[in-house]
């Protein structure tokens, strides 16, 4: 939003944010004016708490912009994202659009625990030598993630879950509303043969801006980066997070981690590497597939969002 006339006034863009990081630095560098006004702003980079508690109780002008849609969690929570992708796939299958439905089958076999525990256990016993990864659906920075290959490991988690659930219900019944919130998990087939660079596992961070869901309007940033594990990939040590969990918050705790290396690699450099090692067509198909997965993920949640 350029400086200019907005709601009958002329001047710099007024912004509000609770953050004190790169977001704030960028806004200030553009000459925008910071404000702590409740509603006297043009751009508000809010946290999810504000969206949840305040957004539905205020009326914003058409020119005001915030950084989240109301139902952002339908996409940003891992369990909700899986639910929406599965629902989209089933909806297309019911409509007879089987080929189109297969385009949403781009993620590993995933179950939400504990509600899908029975189906998970059946699948686990069908492939007893497979490796699985457990992820909390609403946490970041690699917190709570672990790999397992024995049903006993997940059984221990399930027992602990039930104990905490009973404890939370008991405390609530007794009037202790400060009881610990019981959190579910996702159990997902671990990708045992990931593409490696220098023998190390990595994932991608790609920046996507959605400005509207009706019609769906998406902007994909040309730059991004790959996050690498510090140690070479191996399935012999599935408990080693420095091998299997790419989050920087995890990798920087490695004693050999150095800020200069950072375990990051520019997306353009990665594409050049793949082009050189696998060929132009393979690299192009890979990045086309990534864009298609982004669009399908957004289509899967499109009905859950407000128009704008």
CSV table of C-alpha atoms in Angstrom, one decimal:
chain,number,residue,atom,x,y,z
A,1,UNK,CA,0.0,0.0,0.0
A,2,UNK,CA,1.8,3.2,-1.1
A,3,UNK,CA,1.7,6.5,0.7
A,4,UNK,CA,-1.1,8.7,-0.4
A,5,UNK,CA,-4.8,9.3,0.2
A,6,UNK,CA,-6.5,6.8,2.4
A,7,UNK,CA,-9.8,7.6,4.2
A,8,UNK,CA,-9.4,11.3,3.2
A,9,UNK,CA,-5.9,11.8,4.6
A,10,UNK,CA,-2.5,12.1,3.1
A,11,UNK,CA,0.7,10.8,4.8
A,12,UNK,CA,2.8,7.8,5.4
A,13,UNK,CA,1.4,4.3,6.0
A,14,UNK,CA,0.5,3.9,9.7
A,15,UNK,CA,1.4,0.5,11.0
A,16,UNK,CA,1.1,-1.4,14.3
A,17,UNK,CA,2.9,-4.6,15.4
A,18,UNK,CA,3.7,-6.4,18.6
A,19,UNK,CA,6.9,-7.8,17.1
A,20,UNK,CA,10.4,-6.5,17.6
A,21,UNK,CA,12.2,-8.2,14.8
A,22,UNK,CA,12.8,-8.1,11.0
A,23,UNK,CA,9.1,-7.2,10.4
A,24,UNK,CA,9.5,-4.0,12.4
A,25,UNK,CA,12.8,-3.2,10.7
A,26,UNK,CA,11.3,-3.6,7.3
A,27,UNK,CA,8.3,-1.4,8.1
A,28,UNK,CA,10.5,1.3,9.5
A,29,UNK,CA,12.9,1.2,6.5
A,30,UNK,CA,9.9,1.9,4.2
A,31,UNK,CA,9.2,5.2,6.0
A,32,UNK,CA,6.0,3.9,7.6
A,33,UNK,CA,4.8,5.5,10.8
A,34,UNK,CA,4.5,3.3,13.9
A,35,UNK,CA,1.4,3.7,16.1
A,36,UNK,CA,-0.1,1.9,19.1
A,37,UNK,CA,-3.6,3.0,18.3
A,38,UNK,CA,-6.2,0.3,18.6
A,39,UNK,CA,-7.8,1.0,15.2
A,40,UNK,CA,-5.9,4.1,13.8
A,41,UNK,CA,-3.6,2.1,11.5
A,42,UNK,CA,-3.4,1.0,7.9
A,43,UNK,CA,-1.4,-2.2,8.4
A,44,UNK,CA,-1.4,-4.4,11.5
A,45,UNK,CA,1.0,-7.3,11.8
A,46,UNK,CA,-0.8,-9.0,14.6
A,47,UNK,CA,-0.2,-12.1,16.6
A,48,UNK,CA,-2.7,-15.0,16.4
A,49,UNK,CA,-4.0,-14.2,19.9
A,50,UNK,CA,-5.3,-10.8,18.6
A,51,UNK,CA,-6.9,-12.5,15.6
A,52,UNK,CA,-8.7,-15.0,17.9
A,53,UNK,CA,-9.8,-12.6,20.6
A,54,UNK,CA,-10.3,-9.2,18.9
A,55,UNK,CA,-10.8,-9.6,15.1
A,56,UNK,CA,-14.4,-10.7,15.1
A,57,UNK,CA,-15.4,-7.9,17.4
A,58,UNK,CA,-14.2,-4.9,15.4
A,59,UNK,CA,-15.1,-3.6,12.0
A,60,UNK,CA,-12.2,-2.7,9.7
A,61,UNK,CA,-12.1,-0.2,6.9
A,62,UNK,CA,-11.7,-1.6,3.4
A,63,UNK,CA,-8.2,-0.1,3.2
A,64,UNK,CA,-7.0,-1.7,6.4
A,65,UNK,CA,-4.8,-4.8,6.2
A,66,UNK,CA,-3.8,-7.5,8.7
A,67,UNK,CA,-1.4,-10.4,8.3
A,68,UNK,CA,-3.9,-13.3,9.0
A,69,UNK,CA,-7.2,-14.5,7.8
A,70,UNK,CA,-9.7,-15.3,10.5
A,71,UNK,CA,-9.5,-19.0,10.1
A,72,UNK,CA,-5.8,-19.1,9.5
A,73,UNK,CA,-5.4,-22.3,11.6
A,74,UNK,CA,-7.2,-24.3,9.0
A,75,UNK,CA,-4.0,-24.1,7.1
A,76,UNK,CA,-1.3,-23.4,9.7
A,77,UNK,CA,-2.2,-26.2,12.1
A,78,UNK,CA,-0.8,-29.5,10.9
A,79,UNK,CA,-3.8,-31.6,11.9
A,80,UNK,CA,-6.3,-29.2,10.3
A,81,UNK,CA,-4.3,-29.0,7.1
A,82,UNK,CA,-4.3,-32.8,6.8
A,83,UNK,CA,-8.0,-32.9,7.6
A,84,UNK,CA,-8.7,-30.4,4.8
A,85,UNK,CA,-6.5,-32.1,2.2
A,86,UNK,CA,-8.2,-35.5,2.9
A,87,UNK,CA,-11.6,-33.9,2.8
A,88,UNK,CA,-10.9,-32.3,-0.5
A,89,UNK,CA,-9.7,-35.5,-2.0
A,90,UNK,CA,-12.8,-37.4,-0.8
A,91,UNK,CA,-15.1,-34.7,-2.1
A,92,UNK,CA,-13.5,-35.0,-5.6
A,93,UNK,CA,-13.8,-38.8,-5.5
A,94,UNK,CA,-17.5,-38.6,-4.6
A,95,UNK,CA,-18.0,-36.3,-7.6
A,96,UNK,CA,-16.3,-38.8,-9.9
A,97,UNK,CA,-13.2,-36.6,-10.4
A,98,UNK,CA,-10.9,-39.4,-9.5
A,99,UNK,CA,-7.9,-38.2,-11.5
A,100,UNK,CA,-8.1,-34.7,-10.0
A,101,UNK,CA,-8.5,-36.2,-6.5
A,102,UNK,CA,-5.1,-38.0,-6.9
A,103,UNK,CA,-3.5,-34.6,-7.3
A,104,UNK,CA,-4.2,-34.0,-3.6
A,105,UNK,CA,-2.4,-37.2,-2.6
A,106,UNK,CA,1.0,-35.6,-2.2
A,107,UNK,CA,1.7,-36.2,1.5
A,108,UNK,CA,2.7,-39.3,3.4
A,109,UNK,CA,0.2,-41.5,5.2
A,110,UNK,CA,-0.9,-39.5,8.2
A,111,UNK,CA,-3.2,-40.1,11.2
A,112,UNK,CA,-4.5,-37.8,13.9
A,113,UNK,CA,-4.0,-39.3,17.3
A,114,UNK,CA,-5.6,-40.4,19.5
A,115,UNK,CA,-8.9,-40.5,17.4
A,116,UNK,CA,-7.3,-42.4,14.5
A,117,UNK,CA,-5.3,-44.7,16.7
A,118,UNK,CA,-7.1,-47.8,15.6
A,119,UNK,CA,-6.5,-47.1,11.9
A,120,UNK,CA,-2.9,-46.1,12.6
A,121,UNK,CA,-2.3,-49.4,14.5
A,122,UNK,CA,-3.7,-51.4,11.7
A,123,UNK,CA,-1.4,-49.7,9.2
A,124,UNK,CA,1.6,-50.0,11.5
A,125,UNK,CA,1.2,-53.7,11.8
A,126,UNK,CA,0.7,-54.1,8.1
A,127,UNK,CA,4.2,-52.6,7.6
A,128,UNK,CA,6.0,-53.4,10.8
A,129,UNK,CA,9.5,-52.3,9.6
A,130,UNK,CA,8.4,-48.8,8.6
A,131,UNK,CA,9.6,-45.7,10.4
A,132,UNK,CA,7.1,-43.1,11.6
A,133,UNK,CA,7.4,-39.5,12.8
A,134,UNK,CA,5.3,-37.9,15.5
A,135,UNK,CA,4.5,-34.2,15.4
A,136,UNK,CA,2.5,-31.9,17.7
A,137,UNK,CA,-0.1,-30.2,15.4
A,138,UNK,CA,0.3,-26.7,16.9
A,139,UNK,CA,3.9,-26.3,17.8
A,140,UNK,CA,6.9,-24.8,15.9
A,141,UNK,CA,10.7,-24.9,16.0
A,142,UNK,CA,10.8,-28.7,16.0
A,143,UNK,CA,9.3,-29.0,19.5
A,144,UNK,CA,7.9,-32.3,20.4
A,145,UNK,CA,9.0,-34.1,17.2
A,146,UNK,CA,10.3,-37.6,17.4
A,147,UNK,CA,10.7,-40.7,15.2
A,148,UNK,CA,9.8,-44.3,16.2
A,149,UNK,CA,9.8,-47.7,14.7
A,150,UNK,CA,8.2,-49.8,17.5
A,151,UNK,CA,4.5,-49.9,18.5
A,152,UNK,CA,5.6,-49.9,22.1
A,153,UNK,CA,7.0,-46.4,21.7
A,154,UNK,CA,3.6,-45.0,20.5
A,155,UNK,CA,1.8,-47.2,23.1
A,156,UNK,CA,3.8,-45.4,25.9
A,157,UNK,CA,2.8,-42.0,24.4
A,158,UNK,CA,-0.9,-43.1,24.2
A,159,UNK,CA,-0.8,-44.2,27.9
A,160,UNK,CA,0.7,-40.9,28.9
A,161,UNK,CA,-1.9,-39.1,26.8
A,162,UNK,CA,-4.8,-41.0,28.5
A,163,UNK,CA,-3.4,-40.3,32.0
A,164,UNK,CA,-3.0,-36.5,31.2
A,165,UNK,CA,-6.5,-36.5,29.7
A,166,UNK,CA,-8.1,-38.1,32.8
A,167,UNK,CA,-6.1,-35.7,35.0
A,168,UNK,CA,-7.3,-32.7,33.1
A,169,UNK,CA,-10.9,-33.8,33.3
A,170,UNK,CA,-10.6,-34.5,37.0
A,171,UNK,CA,-9.1,-31.2,37.8
A,172,UNK,CA,-11.8,-29.4,35.7
A,173,UNK,CA,-14.5,-31.3,37.5
A,174,UNK,CA,-12.9,-30.2,40.8
A,175,UNK,CA,-12.9,-26.6,39.7
A,176,UNK,CA,-9.2,-26.4,38.8
A,177,UNK,CA,-9.4,-24.7,35.3
A,178,UNK,CA,-5.7,-24.2,35.1
A,179,UNK,CA,-5.2,-27.9,34.2
A,180,UNK,CA,-2.6,-28.6,31.5
A,181,UNK,CA,-4.2,-28.7,28.0
A,182,UNK,CA,-4.1,-32.1,26.5
A,183,UNK,CA,-2.6,-31.9,23.0
A,184,UNK,CA,-3.0,-34.5,20.3
A,185,UNK,CA,-0.3,-35.7,17.9
A,186,UNK,CA,0.1,-36.5,14.2
A,187,UNK,CA,1.6,-39.8,13.3
A,188,UNK,CA,3.0,-39.8,9.7
A,189,UNK,CA,5.0,-42.2,7.7
A,190,UNK,CA,8.6,-41.0,7.6
A,191,UNK,CA,10.2,-40.4,4.2
A,192,UNK,CA,13.0,-42.9,4.4
A,193,UNK,CA,14.7,-42.0,1.1
A,194,UNK,CA,14.7,-38.1,1.0
A,195,UNK,CA,16.6,-36.2,-1.6
A,196,UNK,CA,20.0,-35.3,0.0
A,197,UNK,CA,22.6,-32.6,-0.8
A,198,UNK,CA,26.0,-33.4,0.5
A,199,UNK,CA,24.5,-36.5,2.2
A,200,UNK,CA,22.3,-34.3,4.4
A,201,UNK,CA,18.5,-34.0,4.7
A,202,UNK,CA,16.9,-30.6,4.1
A,203,UNK,CA,13.5,-29.0,3.8
A,204,UNK,CA,12.3,-25.8,2.0
A,205,UNK,CA,11.1,-22.5,3.2
A,206,UNK,CA,9.0,-20.8,0.5
A,207,UNK,CA,7.2,-17.5,1.0
A,208,UNK,CA,3.6,-17.3,-0.1
A,209,UNK,CA,1.3,-14.3,0.2
A,210,UNK,CA,-2.5,-14.9,-0.1
A,211,UNK,CA,-4.3,-11.6,-0.5
A,212,UNK,CA,-7.7,-13.0,-1.3
A,213,UNK,CA,-9.6,-16.3,-1.2
A,214,UNK,CA,-12.5,-15.3,-3.4
A,215,UNK,CA,-11.1,-15.3,-6.0
A,216,UNK,CA,-8.0,-17.1,-4.9
A,217,UNK,CA,-5.1,-14.6,-5.3
A,218,UNK,CA,-1.6,-15.9,-4.5
A,219,UNK,CA,1.8,-14.4,-4.7
A,220,UNK,CA,4.9,-16.6,-4.6
A,221,UNK,CA,8.2,-15.0,-3.7
A,222,UNK,CA,11.1,-15.8,-6.0
A,223,UNK,CA,13.5,-16.4,-3.2
A,224,UNK,CA,13.5,-18.7,-0.3
A,225,UNK,CA,15.9,-21.1,1.3
A,226,UNK,CA,16.6,-24.7,2.2
A,227,UNK,CA,17.2,-25.7,5.9
A,228,UNK,CA,19.8,-28.5,6.3
A,229,UNK,CA,20.4,-30.9,9.1
A,230,UNK,CA,23.9,-30.6,10.6
A,231,UNK,CA,24.7,-34.3,10.4
A,232,UNK,CA,24.6,-36.7,7.4
A,233,UNK,CA,21.4,-38.7,6.9
A,234,UNK,CA,21.2,-42.2,8.3
A,235,UNK,CA,18.3,-44.5,9.4
A,236,UNK,CA,20.6,-46.2,11.9
A,237,UNK,CA,20.0,-43.5,14.5
A,238,UNK,CA,16.4,-42.3,14.3
A,239,UNK,CA,16.6,-40.7,17.8
A,240,UNK,CA,19.2,-38.2,16.6
A,241,UNK,CA,17.4,-34.9,15.8
A,242,UNK,CA,20.5,-33.4,14.2
A,243,UNK,CA,20.0,-36.0,11.5
A,244,UNK,CA,16.3,-35.9,11.0
A,245,UNK,CA,14.7,-32.6,12.2
A,246,UNK,CA,15.6,-29.6,10.0
A,247,UNK,CA,14.3,-26.8,12.2
A,248,UNK,CA,17.0,-24.2,12.8
A,249,UNK,CA,16.0,-24.0,16.5
A,250,UNK,CA,17.0,-27.7,16.8
A,251,UNK,CA,20.1,-27.6,14.6
A,252,UNK,CA,21.6,-24.5,16.4
A,253,UNK,CA,21.8,-26.5,19.6
A,254,UNK,CA,24.4,-28.8,18.0
A,255,UNK,CA,27.8,-28.2,19.6
A,256,UNK,CA,29.4,-27.9,16.1
A,257,UNK,CA,26.8,-25.4,14.8
A,258,UNK,CA,28.3,-22.1,13.8
A,259,UNK,CA,26.3,-18.9,12.9
A,260,UNK,CA,28.4,-18.4,9.8
A,261,UNK,CA,27.2,-21.7,8.2
A,262,UNK,CA,23.6,-21.5,9.6
A,263,UNK,CA,22.6,-24.7,7.9
A,264,UNK,CA,20.8,-22.7,5.2
A,265,UNK,CA,21.1,-22.6,1.4
A,266,UNK,CA,19.5,-20.1,-0.9
A,267,UNK,CA,16.6,-21.5,-3.0
A,268,UNK,CA,18.2,-20.3,-6.3
A,269,UNK,CA,21.5,-22.0,-5.4
A,270,UNK,CA,19.6,-25.2,-4.7
A,271,UNK,CA,17.8,-25.0,-8.0
A,272,UNK,CA,21.2,-24.5,-9.7
A,273,UNK,CA,22.6,-27.5,-7.9
A,274,UNK,CA,19.6,-29.7,-8.9
A,275,UNK,CA,19.8,-28.5,-12.5
A,276,UNK,CA,23.5,-29.3,-12.6
A,277,UNK,CA,23.1,-32.8,-11.0
A,278,UNK,CA,19.7,-33.9,-12.4
A,279,UNK,CA,19.1,-31.8,-15.5
A,280,UNK,CA,17.0,-28.9,-16.5
A,281,UNK,CA,13.8,-30.8,-17.0
A,282,UNK,CA,14.0,-32.5,-13.6
A,283,UNK,CA,14.6,-29.2,-11.8
A,284,UNK,CA,11.8,-27.5,-13.7
A,285,UNK,CA,9.3,-30.3,-12.9
A,286,UNK,CA,10.3,-30.2,-9.2
A,287,UNK,CA,9.6,-26.5,-8.8
A,288,UNK,CA,6.4,-26.8,-10.9
A,289,UNK,CA,5.2,-29.5,-8.6
A,290,UNK,CA,6.0,-27.4,-5.5
A,291,UNK,CA,3.9,-24.5,-6.9
A,292,UNK,CA,1.0,-27.0,-7.6
A,293,UNK,CA,1.2,-28.3,-4.1
A,294,UNK,CA,0.9,-24.8,-2.7
A,295,UNK,CA,-2.1,-24.1,-4.8
A,296,UNK,CA,-3.8,-27.4,-3.9
A,297,UNK,CA,-3.2,-26.8,-0.2
A,298,UNK,CA,-4.9,-23.4,-0.6
A,299,UNK,CA,-7.8,-24.8,-2.6
A,300,UNK,CA,-8.3,-27.3,0.2
A,301,UNK,CA,-9.0,-24.6,2.8
A,302,UNK,CA,-10.6,-22.0,0.5
A,303,UNK,CA,-14.1,-22.7,1.6
A,304,UNK,CA,-13.1,-22.3,5.3
A,305,UNK,CA,-12.0,-18.7,4.8
A,306,UNK,CA,-13.9,-15.5,4.6
A,307,UNK,CA,-14.0,-13.8,1.2
A,308,UNK,CA,-11.1,-11.5,1.9
